[in-house]
Short mmCIF file of C-alpha atoms in Angstrom, two decimals:
data_model
loop_
_atom_site.label_atom_id
_atom_site.label_comp_id
_atom_site.label_asym_id
_atom_site.label_seq_id
_atom_site.Cartn_x
_atom_site.Cartn_y
_atom_site.Cartn_z
CA MET A 152 -2.87 -10.97 9.62
CA THR A 153 -1.43 -7.44 8.91
CA HIS A 154 -2.47 -5.91 5.36
CA VAL A 155 0.56 -4.40 3.19
CA THR A 156 0.84 -1.31 2.92
CA LEU A 157 3.24 0.27 0.24
CA ARG A 158 1.30 3.54 -0.42
CA SER A 159 -0.24 5.96 2.32
CA GLU A 160 -3.18 5.92 0.10
CA PHE A 161 -3.89 2.20 0.87
CA GLU A 162 -4.86 3.04 4.67
CA THR A 163 -7.77 5.37 3.48
CA LEU A 164 -9.38 2.37 1.91
CA ILE A 165 -8.92 -0.61 4.53
CA ASP A 166 -7.36 -0.74 7.81
CA PRO A 167 -4.16 -2.42 7.43
CA TYR A 168 -5.49 -5.05 10.52
CA ALA A 169 -8.85 -5.02 9.21
CA PRO A 170 -9.74 -8.15 10.28
CA VAL A 171 -10.50 -11.60 7.51
CA ALA A 172 -13.32 -13.70 9.15
CA GLN A 173 -14.58 -16.82 7.29
CA ILE A 174 -18.08 -16.73 6.88
CA GLY A 175 -18.31 -20.61 5.14
CA THR A 176 -15.78 -23.53 4.44
CA GLY A 177 -15.49 -26.65 3.67
CA PHE A 178 -16.55 -26.27 -0.24
CA ASP A 179 -14.37 -27.62 -3.46
CA PHE A 180 -13.53 -23.96 -5.52
CA THR A 181 -15.47 -20.90 -4.43
CA GLU A 182 -16.33 -18.54 -7.27
CA GLY A 183 -18.99 -15.69 -8.42
CA PRO A 184 -19.68 -13.73 -5.31
CA ILE A 185 -22.86 -11.50 -5.90
CA TRP A 186 -24.30 -9.27 -2.80
CA HIS A 187 -28.33 -8.59 -3.25
CA PRO A 188 -28.76 -5.07 -2.32
CA VAL A 189 -32.72 -5.75 -1.70
CA ASP A 190 -32.68 -8.68 0.43
CA HIS A 191 -29.10 -8.63 1.76
CA TYR A 192 -27.31 -12.39 1.50
CA LEU A 193 -24.12 -13.50 -0.83
CA LEU A 194 -24.71 -15.55 -3.59
CA PHE A 195 -21.55 -17.57 -4.95
CA SER A 196 -20.78 -20.80 -6.71
CA ASP A 197 -18.35 -23.67 -6.25
CA MET A 198 -17.74 -24.91 -9.80
CA PRO A 199 -16.36 -28.74 -9.47
CA ALA A 200 -19.08 -29.44 -7.17
CA ASP A 201 -21.78 -28.11 -9.03
CA VAL A 202 -23.44 -26.46 -6.78
CA ARG A 203 -24.47 -22.59 -6.51
CA ARG A 204 -25.02 -21.36 -2.72
CA ARG A 205 -25.86 -18.62 -0.67
CA TRP A 206 -25.02 -16.99 2.80
CA ASP A 207 -26.76 -14.40 5.09
CA ALA A 208 -26.21 -13.44 8.36
CA ARG A 209 -29.22 -15.49 10.00
CA ARG A 210 -28.98 -18.63 8.39
CA GLY A 211 -25.41 -18.72 7.28
CA VAL A 212 -24.46 -20.60 4.13
CA VAL A 213 -27.46 -22.59 2.58
CA GLU A 214 -27.51 -24.93 -0.99
CA VAL A 215 -29.72 -23.45 -3.80
CA LYS A 216 -29.01 -24.86 -6.47
CA ARG A 217 -27.85 -28.31 -7.94
CA PRO A 218 -26.41 -29.12 -10.42
CA SER A 219 -25.62 -25.43 -11.23
CA SER A 220 -24.60 -25.61 -15.01
CA LYS A 221 -21.29 -25.55 -13.01
CA CYS A 222 -21.53 -21.48 -12.94
CA ASN A 223 -18.80 -19.23 -12.42
CA GLY A 224 -19.02 -15.48 -12.57
CA MET A 225 -22.73 -13.84 -11.42
CA THR A 226 -23.89 -10.54 -11.54
CA TYR A 227 -27.75 -8.73 -10.99
CA ASP A 228 -28.61 -6.52 -14.23
CA ALA A 229 -30.89 -3.70 -13.05
CA GLU A 230 -33.89 -5.25 -12.31
CA LEU A 231 -32.49 -7.57 -10.12
CA ASN A 232 -32.04 -10.79 -12.36
CA LEU A 233 -29.31 -12.43 -12.29
CA VAL A 234 -27.18 -12.88 -14.52
CA VAL A 235 -24.76 -16.03 -15.04
CA CYS A 236 -22.08 -17.36 -16.44
CA GLU A 237 -22.32 -21.55 -17.43
CA HIS A 238 -18.93 -23.18 -17.85
CA ALA A 239 -21.21 -26.63 -18.06
CA THR A 240 -23.17 -25.03 -21.25
CA SER A 241 -20.83 -22.63 -22.42
CA SER A 242 -23.68 -19.93 -22.06
CA LEU A 243 -24.22 -16.64 -20.47
CA VAL A 244 -28.15 -16.78 -19.40
CA ARG A 245 -30.57 -14.69 -17.37
CA GLU A 246 -32.07 -16.09 -14.26
CA ARG A 247 -35.32 -14.52 -13.48
CA PRO A 248 -37.06 -14.63 -10.14
CA ASP A 249 -40.02 -16.20 -11.12
CA GLY A 250 -37.98 -19.06 -12.22
CA ARG A 251 -37.60 -18.64 -15.78
CA ARG A 252 -33.87 -18.73 -17.88
CA GLU A 253 -33.24 -16.55 -21.04
CA VAL A 254 -29.99 -17.63 -22.90
CA LEU A 255 -28.14 -13.94 -23.31
CA ALA A 256 -24.97 -15.23 -25.23
CA SER A 257 -24.43 -18.96 -26.59
CA HIS A 258 -22.87 -18.59 -30.36
CA PHE A 259 -20.62 -16.34 -31.85
CA GLY A 260 -20.36 -16.70 -36.00
CA GLY A 261 -21.87 -19.88 -35.55
CA GLN A 262 -19.88 -21.89 -33.03
CA GLU A 263 -19.99 -22.39 -29.56
CA LEU A 264 -18.11 -19.54 -27.08
CA ASN A 265 -15.65 -21.36 -24.96
CA SER A 266 -16.99 -20.90 -21.50
CA PRO A 267 -18.05 -17.69 -20.74
CA ASN A 268 -16.35 -16.80 -17.39
CA ASP A 269 -17.13 -13.67 -15.17
CA VAL A 270 -19.54 -10.77 -16.69
CA CYS A 271 -20.01 -7.12 -15.49
CA VAL A 272 -23.40 -5.22 -16.77
CA HIS A 273 -23.19 -1.45 -18.01
CA SER A 274 -25.63 1.68 -17.25
CA SER A 275 -26.86 1.64 -20.79
CA GLY A 276 -28.26 -2.75 -20.28
CA ALA A 277 -25.01 -3.96 -22.28
CA ILE A 278 -23.64 -6.74 -20.81
CA TYR A 279 -19.97 -7.42 -21.08
CA PHE A 280 -18.19 -10.58 -20.30
CA SER A 281 -14.83 -12.53 -20.74
CA ASP A 282 -14.60 -16.07 -22.88
CA PRO A 283 -11.76 -17.87 -21.90
CA TRP A 284 -11.97 -22.34 -22.19
CA TYR A 285 -11.42 -23.18 -18.53
CA GLY A 286 -15.38 -24.41 -18.32
CA ARG A 287 -13.48 -27.16 -21.07
CA MET A 288 -11.58 -28.25 -18.54
CA PRO A 289 -11.67 -30.97 -16.28
CA VAL A 290 -12.78 -30.13 -12.88
CA TYR A 291 -13.68 -27.06 -13.32
CA GLY A 292 -16.24 -27.72 -15.90
CA VAL A 293 -16.91 -30.37 -18.46
CA GLU A 294 -13.92 -31.74 -20.83
CA ARG A 295 -14.79 -31.04 -24.46
CA PRO A 296 -13.26 -29.61 -27.11
CA ARG A 297 -13.25 -25.98 -28.02
CA GLN A 298 -15.04 -24.67 -31.39
CA LEU A 299 -13.30 -21.19 -31.13
CA GLY A 300 -10.00 -20.66 -32.23
CA PHE A 301 -9.66 -17.79 -29.66
CA GLN A 302 -10.32 -16.59 -25.78
CA GLY A 303 -12.07 -13.32 -25.95
CA VAL A 304 -14.38 -10.58 -24.42
CA TYR A 305 -17.60 -9.67 -25.89
CA ARG A 306 -20.23 -7.14 -25.66
CA VAL A 307 -24.50 -8.07 -25.48
CA VAL A 308 -27.42 -5.84 -25.75
CA PRO A 309 -30.51 -6.72 -25.10
CA GLY A 310 -31.93 -9.10 -28.32
CA GLY A 311 -28.66 -8.97 -29.88
CA GLU A 312 -26.58 -11.58 -30.92
CA PRO A 313 -22.80 -11.16 -28.79
CA LYS A 314 -19.83 -8.80 -30.34
CA LEU A 315 -16.56 -9.25 -30.01
CA VAL A 316 -14.82 -6.21 -28.83
CA VAL A 317 -11.17 -6.86 -28.18
CA GLU A 318 -8.55 -8.44 -30.70
CA ARG A 319 -8.82 -12.22 -31.04
CA SER A 320 -4.88 -12.42 -30.61
CA LEU A 321 -4.93 -9.98 -27.68
CA PHE A 322 -6.08 -12.00 -24.79
CA ASP A 323 -4.62 -15.83 -23.89
CA GLN A 324 -7.22 -16.51 -21.10
CA PRO A 325 -9.58 -13.31 -20.47
CA ASN A 326 -11.03 -13.34 -16.95
CA GLY A 327 -12.30 -10.73 -14.54
CA LEU A 328 -13.41 -7.56 -15.99
CA CYS A 329 -14.94 -3.99 -14.36
CA PHE A 330 -16.00 -0.81 -15.40
CA SER A 331 -13.93 2.00 -13.92
CA PRO A 332 -16.61 4.09 -11.74
CA ASP A 333 -17.60 6.74 -14.68
CA GLU A 334 -17.75 3.92 -17.44
CA ARG A 335 -15.29 5.27 -19.54
CA LEU A 336 -13.04 2.65 -19.02
CA LEU A 337 -13.16 -1.39 -19.06
CA TYR A 338 -10.33 -3.36 -17.10
CA VAL A 339 -10.02 -6.46 -18.46
CA ASN A 340 -7.15 -9.29 -16.78
CA ASP A 341 -5.52 -12.23 -18.38
CA THR A 342 -4.70 -14.91 -16.13
CA VAL A 343 -2.01 -16.68 -18.00
CA GLN A 344 -0.49 -13.19 -18.93
CA ALA A 345 -0.87 -12.28 -15.12
CA LEU A 346 -1.62 -8.54 -16.59
CA ILE A 347 -4.51 -6.20 -16.54
CA ARG A 348 -5.92 -4.40 -19.60
CA VAL A 349 -7.58 -1.15 -19.49
CA PHE A 350 -9.77 0.14 -23.15
CA ASP A 351 -11.18 3.26 -23.42
CA VAL A 352 -15.27 2.63 -23.88
CA ASN A 353 -16.75 4.66 -26.72
CA SER A 354 -20.53 6.13 -26.96
CA ASP A 355 -21.67 3.18 -29.14
CA GLY A 356 -20.20 0.51 -26.61
CA SER A 357 -17.35 -0.54 -28.56
CA LEU A 358 -13.37 -0.50 -27.28
CA SER A 359 -10.74 1.08 -27.78
CA ASN A 360 -7.26 2.07 -27.10
CA ALA A 361 -6.17 -1.29 -25.57
CA ARG A 362 -3.44 -1.11 -23.05
CA VAL A 363 -0.77 -2.61 -20.30
CA PHE A 364 -2.65 -0.96 -16.79
CA ALA A 365 -0.58 -3.39 -14.54
CA SER A 366 1.73 -6.47 -15.13
CA GLY A 367 3.73 -8.73 -13.51
CA ILE A 368 1.02 -10.21 -10.89
CA LYS A 369 2.40 -12.92 -9.87
CA SER A 370 4.88 -14.57 -7.16
CA GLU A 371 7.19 -17.74 -7.44
CA LEU A 372 6.75 -17.48 -3.27
CA GLU A 373 2.28 -17.66 -3.21
CA PRO A 374 0.26 -19.20 -5.30
CA GLY A 375 -2.31 -16.98 -7.18
CA LEU A 376 -2.99 -15.17 -10.39
CA PRO A 377 -5.20 -12.53 -11.90
CA ASP A 378 -8.78 -14.14 -11.58
CA GLY A 379 -11.73 -11.89 -10.10
CA MET A 380 -11.54 -8.07 -10.20
CA LYS A 381 -13.61 -4.66 -8.98
CA CYS A 382 -13.38 -0.89 -8.99
CA ASP A 383 -13.99 1.08 -6.34
CA GLN A 384 -15.70 4.20 -5.78
CA HIS A 385 -12.64 5.96 -6.38
CA GLY A 386 -11.69 4.00 -9.12
CA ASN A 387 -9.49 1.89 -7.70
CA VAL A 388 -8.71 -1.82 -9.12
CA TRP A 389 -9.13 -4.49 -6.54
CA VAL A 390 -7.53 -7.77 -8.14
CA THR A 391 -7.14 -11.65 -7.23
CA ALA A 392 -3.11 -12.06 -7.03
CA PRO A 393 -0.32 -13.62 -4.99
CA GLY A 394 -1.55 -14.10 -1.58
CA GLY A 395 -4.80 -12.49 -1.64
CA VAL A 396 -6.17 -9.01 -3.56
CA TRP A 397 -3.67 -6.62 -4.69
CA VAL A 398 -4.99 -3.12 -4.97
CA TYR A 399 -4.14 -0.43 -7.73
CA SER A 400 -4.62 3.42 -8.27
CA PRO A 401 -5.90 4.43 -11.14
CA ARG A 402 -2.92 5.68 -12.26
CA GLY A 403 -1.44 1.77 -12.01
CA GLU A 404 0.56 1.85 -8.41
CA LEU A 405 0.89 -0.90 -6.67
CA LEU A 406 -1.09 0.79 -3.12
CA GLY A 407 -1.09 -2.35 -1.08
CA LYS A 408 -2.19 -5.64 -0.42
CA VAL A 409 -4.96 -7.48 1.25
CA ARG A 410 -3.82 -10.54 2.80
CA VAL A 411 -5.86 -13.91 2.40
CA SER A 412 -4.38 -17.19 4.30
CA GLU A 413 -6.12 -19.44 0.94
CA LEU A 414 -5.96 -18.64 -2.85
CA VAL A 415 -8.92 -15.81 -3.73
CA ALA A 416 -10.49 -16.73 -6.53
CA ASN A 417 -12.91 -13.58 -6.74
CA LEU A 418 -14.46 -10.81 -4.75
CA THR A 419 -17.27 -8.57 -4.47
CA TRP A 420 -18.66 -5.81 -2.10
CA GLY A 421 -21.92 -5.89 -0.38
CA GLY A 422 -23.55 -5.60 3.08
CA PRO A 423 -26.10 -3.62 4.13
CA ASP A 424 -23.65 0.34 3.21
CA PHE A 425 -21.56 -2.08 0.97
CA ARG A 426 -18.91 -1.58 2.73
CA THR A 427 -17.92 -5.36 3.57
CA LEU A 428 -15.37 -6.94 0.94
CA TYR A 429 -16.78 -11.01 0.17
CA LEU A 430 -13.55 -13.08 -1.19
CA THR A 431 -14.58 -16.71 -2.52
CA SER A 432 -11.34 -18.42 -1.55
CA THR A 433 -10.59 -22.01 -2.92
CA HIS A 434 -12.54 -23.82 0.52
CA SER A 435 -13.66 -20.59 1.81
CA VAL A 436 -15.45 -17.19 1.84
CA TYR A 437 -14.07 -14.33 4.00
CA ALA A 438 -15.58 -10.85 4.65
CA ILE A 439 -13.38 -7.84 5.79
CA PRO A 440 -14.21 -4.63 6.48
CA THR A 441 -13.29 -1.76 4.51
CA LYS A 442 -13.66 2.49 4.60
CA VAL A 443 -14.10 2.40 0.88
CA GLY A 444 -17.07 0.98 -1.29
CA PRO A 445 -17.66 -0.45 -4.77
CA ARG A 446 -18.43 1.87 -8.12
CA HIS A 447 -21.63 2.27 -8.69
CA GLU A 448 -23.34 -0.89 -10.29
CA PRO A 449 -26.76 -1.02 -12.25
CA TYR A 450 -28.25 -3.34 -9.31
CA MET A 451 -27.35 -1.36 -6.57
CA SER A 452 -30.22 1.15 -6.86
CA GLY A 453 -32.38 -2.17 -5.47
CA ARG A 454 -35.27 -2.22 -7.62
CA ARG A 455 -37.25 -5.32 -8.76
CA ALA A 456 -38.74 -5.23 -12.33
CA GLY A 457 -42.38 -4.38 -11.70
CA GLY A 458 -42.01 -2.84 -8.69
CA GLY A 459 -39.79 -1.43 -5.64
CA ALA A 460 -37.44 -2.20 -2.80
CA SER A 461 -38.47 -4.58 -0.57
CA PRO A 462 -40.26 -3.18 2.76
CA GLY A 463 -37.83 -2.79 5.36
CA SER A 464 -34.92 -3.47 3.17
CA SER A 465 -31.54 -1.11 3.46
CA PRO A 466 -31.43 1.54 0.27
CA ALA A 467 -28.53 2.08 -1.55
CA ALA A 468 -26.12 3.91 -0.71
CA PRO A 469 -24.62 7.54 -2.60
CA ILE A 470 -22.48 5.58 -4.40
CA LEU A 471 -20.46 8.26 -6.02
CA SER A 472 -17.55 8.05 -9.04
CA GLU A 473 -14.77 9.90 -9.83
CA GLY A 474 -15.89 13.38 -9.48
CA GLU A 475 -19.79 12.29 -9.90
CA MET A 476 -22.21 11.60 -7.64
CA ARG A 477 -25.84 9.96 -7.96
CA LEU A 478 -28.24 11.46 -5.35
CA ASP A 479 -31.97 10.75 -5.22
CA PRO A 480 -33.43 14.35 -3.83
CA GLN A 481 -36.33 12.99 -2.26
CA ARG A 482 -34.25 10.89 0.44
CA CYS A 483 -31.63 13.85 0.91
CA ALA A 484 -31.65 16.68 3.62
CA MET A 485 -29.35 19.75 3.95
CA ILE A 486 -27.96 20.75 7.51
CA ILE A 487 -26.76 24.37 6.93
CA GLN A 488 -25.07 24.36 11.03
CA ASP A 489 -23.63 26.86 12.84
CA LEU A 490 -23.02 29.89 9.91
CA GLN A 491 -24.29 32.86 12.74
CA ASN A 492 -22.90 36.04 13.01
CA ASP A 493 -20.97 35.26 16.00
CA VAL A 494 -19.64 32.14 14.38
CA ILE A 495 -17.80 33.36 10.58
CA MET A 496 -18.35 37.25 10.62
CA ASP A 497 -16.54 40.34 11.28
CA GLY A 498 -17.75 41.61 14.73
CA GLY A 499 -18.66 38.37 15.75
CA ALA A 500 -17.54 36.92 19.18
CA PHE A 501 -15.26 34.50 17.89
CA ALA A 502 -13.81 37.45 15.11
CA GLU A 503 -9.94 36.75 16.80
CA SER A 504 -9.79 33.01 15.95
CA GLY A 505 -9.41 33.62 12.29
CA ALA A 506 -12.91 32.02 11.47
CA PRO A 507 -13.92 35.11 9.02
CA GLY A 508 -10.80 35.27 7.28
CA HIS A 509 -11.06 31.30 6.34
CA ALA A 510 -15.05 31.81 6.03
CA LYS A 511 -14.23 34.20 2.86
CA GLN A 512 -11.23 31.98 1.94
CA GLN A 513 -13.77 29.46 1.22
CA HIS A 514 -16.43 31.43 0.12
CA VAL A 515 -18.48 29.09 2.32
CA VAL A 516 -21.83 31.60 2.58
CA GLU A 517 -22.31 31.95 -1.28
CA ASN A 518 -21.28 28.01 -1.85
CA VAL A 519 -23.97 27.14 0.82
CA ARG A 520 -26.65 29.51 -0.57
CA ARG A 521 -25.88 28.01 -3.64
CA LEU A 522 -25.78 24.69 -3.04
CA ALA A 523 -29.08 25.13 -1.12
CA GLU A 524 -31.05 27.12 -4.12
CA ALA A 525 -30.44 24.07 -5.98
CA ALA A 526 -31.54 21.23 -3.33
CA ARG A 527 -34.89 23.05 -2.71
CA ALA A 528 -35.51 23.49 -6.22
CA ARG A 529 -35.17 19.55 -6.49
CA GLY A 530 -36.83 19.05 -3.17
CA VAL A 531 -34.17 18.46 -0.68
CA THR A 532 -34.90 19.49 2.81
CA ILE A 533 -33.48 21.95 3.88
CA ILE A 534 -32.86 21.92 8.08
CA HIS A 535 -30.89 24.84 9.68
CA VAL A 536 -28.55 23.85 12.77
CA TRP A 537 -28.61 26.76 15.22
CA PHE A 538 -26.35 27.18 18.50
CA VAL A 539 -28.35 29.28 20.15
CA VAL A 540 -28.13 29.99 24.58
CA GLU A 541 -30.18 31.97 26.99
CA PRO A 542 -28.59 34.87 28.76
CA GLY A 543 -26.16 33.95 30.98
CA ALA A 544 -26.27 30.27 28.73
CA PRO A 545 -27.70 28.40 31.74
CA GLY A 546 -27.62 24.77 31.00
CA VAL A 547 -23.81 24.95 29.38
CA THR A 548 -21.27 22.89 30.81
CA LEU A 549 -17.54 24.14 30.85
CA ASN A 550 -16.10 21.29 30.54
CA ALA A 551 -14.12 21.99 27.49
CA PRO A 552 -12.45 24.86 26.30
CA LEU A 553 -14.81 25.51 23.61
CA PHE A 554 -17.93 26.14 26.15
CA GLU A 555 -16.03 28.14 28.44
CA GLY A 556 -15.00 30.51 25.69
CA LEU A 557 -18.88 30.41 24.46
CA VAL A 558 -19.74 31.77 27.98
CA ASP A 559 -17.36 34.23 28.61
CA SER A 560 -17.86 35.67 25.15
CA LYS A 561 -21.20 35.68 25.48
CA ALA A 562 -21.57 34.34 22.54
CA MET A 563 -24.77 32.53 20.35
CA VAL A 564 -27.55 34.56 22.78
CA ARG A 565 -31.18 34.03 21.78
CA GLY A 566 -31.99 37.25 20.18
CA SER A 567 -28.91 38.97 19.44
CA TRP A 568 -26.82 39.96 16.37
CA GLY A 569 -24.38 37.20 17.15
CA ALA A 570 -26.70 34.43 17.23
CA ALA A 571 -28.53 35.05 14.08
CA PRO A 572 -27.85 33.87 10.78
CA VAL A 573 -25.06 35.17 8.54
CA PRO A 574 -26.73 37.33 5.43
CA GLY A 575 -28.09 35.71 2.56
CA LEU A 576 -28.56 32.17 4.75
CA GLU A 577 -32.05 33.32 6.44
CA PRO A 578 -34.83 30.39 6.43
CA ARG A 579 -37.09 30.21 3.84
CA PRO A 580 -41.01 28.77 3.84
CA GLY A 581 -40.24 25.03 4.60
CA ASP A 582 -37.16 24.99 5.87
CA PHE A 583 -36.57 23.64 9.52
CA VAL A 584 -34.85 25.40 11.83
CA VAL A 585 -33.00 23.35 14.98
CA GLU A 586 -31.51 24.68 17.63
CA LYS A 587 -28.39 22.93 20.17
CA MET A 588 -26.19 23.71 22.73
CA ARG A 589 -23.32 20.97 21.82
CA MET A 590 -21.17 20.80 19.33
CA SER A 591 -22.96 17.83 17.31
CA ALA A 592 -26.34 18.58 15.19
CA TRP A 593 -27.32 15.02 16.88
CA GLU A 594 -26.99 15.68 20.30
CA GLY A 595 -30.45 16.96 22.61
CA THR A 596 -32.02 18.27 19.43
CA ARG A 597 -35.32 17.27 17.25
CA LEU A 598 -32.52 16.82 14.04
CA GLU A 599 -33.47 13.23 13.58
CA THR A 600 -37.37 13.23 14.60
CA ILE A 601 -37.30 15.74 11.43
CA LEU A 602 -35.44 13.31 9.17
CA LYS A 603 -37.05 10.70 10.08
CA ALA A 604 -41.18 12.31 9.68
CA THR A 605 -39.60 13.55 6.04
CA GLY A 606 -37.79 10.06 5.25
CA ARG A 607 -34.49 11.49 4.58
CA ASP A 608 -31.72 9.15 4.99
CA MET A 609 -28.59 11.07 2.68
CA ILE A 610 -27.62 14.06 5.12
CA ILE A 611 -25.43 16.80 3.38
CA ASN A 612 -23.84 18.23 5.82
CA THR A 613 -22.50 22.06 5.56
CA GLY A 614 -21.63 24.72 8.18
CA ALA A 615 -18.84 25.88 10.41
CA TRP A 616 -16.85 24.85 12.39
CA THR A 617 -15.27 22.02 10.31
CA ASN A 618 -13.13 20.25 12.72
CA MET A 619 -15.33 20.95 15.47
CA SER A 620 -19.71 21.08 14.34
CA ILE A 621 -19.37 19.36 11.02
CA GLU A 622 -16.56 16.76 11.91
CA HIS A 623 -18.95 15.36 14.96
CA THR A 624 -22.27 15.78 12.79
CA ALA A 625 -20.59 13.32 10.18
CA ARG A 626 -19.20 11.03 12.90
CA THR A 627 -22.56 10.74 14.65
CA GLY A 628 -24.56 10.47 11.52
CA ALA A 629 -22.20 7.51 10.18
CA ASP A 630 -22.62 5.64 13.36
CA LYS A 631 -26.58 6.44 13.18
CA GLY A 632 -26.99 4.60 9.51
CA TYR A 633 -26.75 7.64 7.79
CA PHE A 634 -24.70 8.27 4.57
CA MET A 635 -23.08 11.72 5.06
CA ILE A 636 -21.97 13.72 2.61
CA VAL A 637 -19.89 16.61 3.24
CA PRO A 638 -19.31 19.14 0.12
CA GLU A 639 -15.85 20.87 1.26
CA ASP A 640 -16.21 24.25 -0.29
CA CYS A 641 -19.20 24.48 1.79
CA CYS A 642 -17.35 24.11 5.40
CA SER A 643 -14.74 26.23 7.11
CA THR A 644 -13.16 26.66 10.47
CA MET A 645 -10.41 28.83 11.86
CA ASN A 646 -8.05 28.69 9.09
CA ALA A 647 -7.01 26.19 6.48
CA ASP A 648 -4.87 23.18 8.54
CA TRP A 649 -7.25 22.81 10.79
CA HIS A 650 -9.68 22.19 7.48
CA ASN A 651 -8.08 20.27 6.10
CA ALA A 652 -7.07 17.84 8.68
CA SER A 653 -10.38 17.14 9.25
CA ILE A 654 -11.56 17.00 5.42
CA ASN A 655 -8.59 14.68 4.54
CA PHE A 656 -8.14 12.49 7.20
CA ALA A 657 -10.86 11.92 9.81
CA MET A 658 -13.81 12.84 7.26
CA GLN A 659 -12.70 10.29 4.90
CA ASN A 660 -13.67 7.61 6.97
CA VAL A 661 -17.35 8.83 8.00
CA ALA A 662 -18.65 10.75 4.89
CA VAL A 663 -18.38 11.07 1.29
CA VAL A 664 -16.37 14.14 1.21
CA THR A 665 -17.13 16.28 -2.29
CA ARG A 666 -17.95 19.71 -3.54
CA ALA A 667 -20.89 22.16 -4.17
CA ASP A 668 -20.80 21.65 -7.85
CA ALA A 669 -20.76 17.56 -8.21
CA VAL A 670 -23.68 17.42 -5.22
CA ILE A 671 -25.87 19.56 -7.48
CA ARG A 672 -25.15 17.79 -10.50
CA ALA A 673 -25.77 14.71 -8.31
CA LEU A 674 -29.18 15.79 -7.32
CA GLY A 675 -30.13 15.94 -11.18
#
């Protein structure tokens, strides 16, 4: 099935031919998907059947809880406790790994909540949840009269009572909700009104400035309405809708539609790198590969209460938000690649290529120097990668124009001025130096040995040339399972067109593309 591209940005988020794989079927109505970042399994609910199930690639689908209080939306808190919306009890509860169950919210103003439906966690620890009355209807809940006369959205803090954060009359049936990457916005959809509203999140956790973000999310031709909803790392909003999932830009533009053969109720990202979109879709659960990941949720750091991540588990990715990123310096290495005199300096072997001019335009030497100093101060491993050949270039194959030019120009010869690092980027005590004779920093070098020995899996990839060595290194690093970060103002090539083509297209699929100042902030 081909997905629908309405704006070109959609194809930077997902391949229009991305396969939709069914990983389980035969259910009554699936909901509430959430991925465990340490143990690597998908948890999901089946409300009419009153069952909670899990899926992983090794065992497939297994039942984990029956009855399940007809649970709906689920997420984890920062300590990987499960937070569950229960339709049968009209409660929001926390389930700890040892089996303890804690009611977080069940009443408002002395009256029972309708039926908590979907939930998300703020980095402060506050929990926001929607409260339509679907859980008091037959099939999806337990039929019983309502006590509240409205359907609201609430915020609850540890040890506190739920606070209503929207006007009582604003929603008919509030449903999916999610934060923007920087948590300054909260999106809430309404299934009956077929729209998404967005609110400003104030410093005290309250909401203000309600406005319609997207409307008309319905169709007379296909089933589907706003239900589950998530924000990706760039701030795009993915919401269930007719025919599958609709994707909106942060500006409210409809970018495209992910097509699924069943009505989709909810979605979440998972997989070792959080690049698989899981869809709970009526009788089945589906998985689709994406080019983009989710906004960073508190649980994605993968830390258990009282301990760290499980041994052998894949670490959390360097999740970024709009203009913001969080990086653990102890997991990072910075590569300074090919910033040698012959490559980017006037008088170098490749000066006629235009490389010195573009390096100056990018302020690449100063930006890399500044970033390296900040990174060293925070404990990041610094690795200089130099292209070095012996006199006469023995061992360099003439299978590509790049290598032919290198040999003809007598460039990068060991001990020469041309092979030396440019002024200001000389190695410091504690730095590593890696030598190579190919474009990629990985090919025939000890780079990976250094990374493994120092425990680094996030690579800040800088240097020259953007569309050659930097791009090749990023592609191979992504294939090897490393998280690649490319600050584009720390890279240069022969001209701006070549640089922009690599940064804006190829690199977007294999790396987090950002800028030096954002990386410095992300390192803390």
